[in-house]
């Protein structure tokens, strides 16, 4: 061995969740064993280039944070020797083991040392890499990972079937029960937001408008709320969204049955224990368990909200033209949706059960219904304009207040800088106060920018009620009585208006 060869050693340590509480595999134990080896048994001059740890990470793939940092150090020339406790700490994948030991490390001139199971030193005993013991050990480590993965998957599926929550973070509106593992309890603060979302949507407020209202009120979106609550939640989209609500987030909440006490898990699964990519599975493979935790909204409200979406996708003819009132007209006797028929040049709505004499329900002409709806719509136009004007005035007043506060903060920033320049305050005090000042200014600027966009919007004219997209925002249901009486249930006012054809 050349005495003047200096080895830049990378210590690699890994512990996966499946290793449990095995003290012999703990991070600290691995660190002590490798440290003792370097001090007492390492052959050659060496210096520690770095320690790379993957704690709670499986070894079946190379996409491990610590392992990847070590590879970058190798490629940058800062590491030319890797030391680990055993082969299984570096590799649980037989194919990866062969690639790195026989191709990657030799290509970059890296000395690889495993202290046991089996002992390997690619510099002192390169023939061991090509022998039988290393490949056989790799196969056994690979099979062990396969069996462990199957055991873990079976255990998780058993918990899913029992309705135990196994996710890393509870859904928005809930918290993990600290006293009962696998159970959810209501987060009162977030649950109130969830209830408002469902109530607004039940009034036919769009998801985009709900998101706007929450942002205007300064309520954090679920991802930002988790971070603020002290959870170690990571999401690459968090910075881009700036903690604001979106229509997509609202839609996901409205469609999640977890809010009626039903646990739905297993919507995705990994391809294999080696390929960690996730793929969606069909509803028939989901784990659905009812009454596993306290509901935030009742089933009636949940079904009402989701029926709004379902009503929009029905009622198409062969030319894909959606009829104006399809899915909105109900029989006042049996409560079933009425079907649309055409006879003698007129379109009618009649109860589908009437033909089989199961229901004595009546029928009504479509043009008469449209006329009644238009009459009510005209009465509501003036009332809606007044309500909108009051709301916009309040929002504009609040926006002006926030803008004045922002101007005041900026003046304070100027004064703060002058105090620092004239040594009225120390560098430490300046740095601490300026950081808080900067965070407050950024938050206000973001809020004012967001609300300024809405403040610039002009008050739009009332939309045409005889367009399908506008009608479903106005009418929740139309009930036809046996004698032809008509009752309209309006979403916006959540009240019952009666009329007669």
PDB file of N, CA, C and O in Angstrom, residues 48 57 114 157 162 175 199 209 222 231 434 446 471 476-477 495:
ATOM      1  N   UNK A  48     -11.635  12.386   7.724  1.00  0.00           N
ATOM      2  CA  UNK A  48     -13.094  12.251   7.630  1.00  0.00           C
ATOM      3  C   UNK A  48     -13.652  13.329   6.707  1.00  0.00           C
ATOM      4  O   UNK A  48     -13.579  14.523   7.006  1.00  0.00           O
ATOM      5  N   UNK A  57     -35.164   5.334   6.495  1.00  0.00           N
ATOM      6  CA  UNK A  57     -35.258   5.253   5.038  1.00  0.00           C
ATOM      7  C   UNK A  57     -34.929   3.832   4.589  1.00  0.00           C
ATOM      8  O   UNK A  57     -33.942   3.247   5.040  1.00  0.00           O
ATOM      9  N   UNK A 114     -16.947  -2.636   3.977  1.00  0.00           N
ATOM     10  CA  UNK A 114     -18.043  -3.097   4.818  1.00  0.00           C
ATOM     11  C   UNK A 114     -17.421  -3.882   5.962  1.00  0.00           C
ATOM     12  O   UNK A 114     -16.622  -4.794   5.734  1.00  0.00           O
ATOM     13  N   UNK A 157     -52.594  -3.145   5.715  1.00  0.00           N
ATOM     14  CA  UNK A 157     -53.919  -3.481   5.177  1.00  0.00           C
ATOM     15  C   UNK A 157     -54.864  -3.937   6.278  1.00  0.00           C
ATOM     16  O   UNK A 157     -56.065  -3.645   6.249  1.00  0.00           O
ATOM     17  N   UNK A 162     -59.607  -2.335   9.609  1.00  0.00           N
ATOM     18  CA  UNK A 162     -60.196  -2.017  10.911  1.00  0.00           C
ATOM     19  C   UNK A 162     -60.568  -0.540  11.024  1.00  0.00           C
ATOM     20  O   UNK A 162     -61.099  -0.113  12.041  1.00  0.00           O
ATOM     21  N   UNK A 175     -57.124  15.912  13.975  1.00  0.00           N
ATOM     22  CA  UNK A 175     -55.813  15.679  14.551  1.00  0.00           C
ATOM     23  C   UNK A 175     -55.711  14.210  14.921  1.00  0.00           C
ATOM     24  O   UNK A 175     -56.726  13.535  15.128  1.00  0.00           O
ATOM     25  N   UNK A 199     -71.203  24.529   3.977  1.00  0.00           N
ATOM     26  CA  UNK A 199     -72.411  25.360   4.003  1.00  0.00           C
ATOM     27  C   UNK A 199     -72.431  26.328   2.824  1.00  0.00           C
ATOM     28  O   UNK A 199     -73.482  26.528   2.192  1.00  0.00           O
ATOM     29  N   UNK A 209     -65.004  30.979  -5.491  1.00  0.00           N
ATOM     30  CA  UNK A 209     -65.454  32.045  -4.597  1.00  0.00           C
ATOM     31  C   UNK A 209     -65.197  31.676  -3.136  1.00  0.00           C
ATOM     32  O   UNK A 209     -64.842  32.540  -2.328  1.00  0.00           O
ATOM     33  N   UNK A 222     -54.723  24.307   4.068  1.00  0.00           N
ATOM     34  CA  UNK A 222     -54.326  23.135   4.867  1.00  0.00           C
ATOM     35  C   UNK A 222     -52.822  22.918   4.985  1.00  0.00           C
ATOM     36  O   UNK A 222     -52.320  22.633   6.068  1.00  0.00           O
ATOM     37  N   UNK A 231     -46.148  20.842  12.663  1.00  0.00           N
ATOM     38  CA  UNK A 231     -45.906  19.560  12.014  1.00  0.00           C
ATOM     39  C   UNK A 231     -44.803  19.699  10.971  1.00  0.00           C
ATOM     40  O   UNK A 231     -44.669  20.725  10.323  1.00  0.00           O
ATOM     41  N   UNK A 434     -35.544  43.803  12.599  1.00  0.00           N
ATOM     42  CA  UNK A 434     -35.758  43.914  11.162  1.00  0.00           C
ATOM     43  C   UNK A 434     -36.375  42.636  10.588  1.00  0.00           C
ATOM     44  O   UNK A 434     -37.204  42.697   9.661  1.00  0.00           O
ATOM     45  N   UNK A 446     -48.471  40.751   0.502  1.00  0.00           N
ATOM     46  CA  UNK A 446     -49.116  39.609  -0.149  1.00  0.00           C
ATOM     47  C   UNK A 446     -50.624  39.716  -0.031  1.00  0.00           C
ATOM     48  O   UNK A 446     -51.358  39.502  -0.999  1.00  0.00           O
ATOM     49  N   UNK A 471     -78.211  28.545 -14.086  1.00  0.00           N
ATOM     50  CA  UNK A 471     -79.375  28.006 -13.392  1.00  0.00           C
ATOM     51  C   UNK A 471     -78.972  27.147 -12.205  1.00  0.00           C
ATOM     52  O   UNK A 471     -79.562  27.231 -11.124  1.00  0.00           O
ATOM     53  N   UNK A 476     -81.791  25.027  -6.450  1.00  0.00           N
ATOM     54  CA  UNK A 476     -81.377  23.743  -5.887  1.00  0.00           C
ATOM     55  C   UNK A 476     -82.334  22.632  -6.286  1.00  0.00           C
ATOM     56  O   UNK A 476     -81.922  21.489  -6.466  1.00  0.00           O
ATOM     57  N   UNK A 477     -83.597  22.963  -6.414  1.00  0.00           N
ATOM     58  CA  UNK A 477     -84.576  21.957  -6.806  1.00  0.00           C
ATOM     59  C   UNK A 477     -85.925  22.575  -7.132  1.00  0.00           C
ATOM     60  O   UNK A 477     -86.264  23.658  -6.641  1.00  0.00           O
ATOM     61  N   UNK A 495     -84.063  29.254   0.788  1.00  0.00           N
ATOM     62  CA  UNK A 495     -85.434  29.401   1.242  1.00  0.00           C
ATOM     63  C   UNK A 495     -86.372  28.851   0.177  1.00  0.00           C
ATOM     64  O   UNK A 495     -85.972  28.527  -0.937  1.00  0.00           O
TER      65      UNK A 495
END
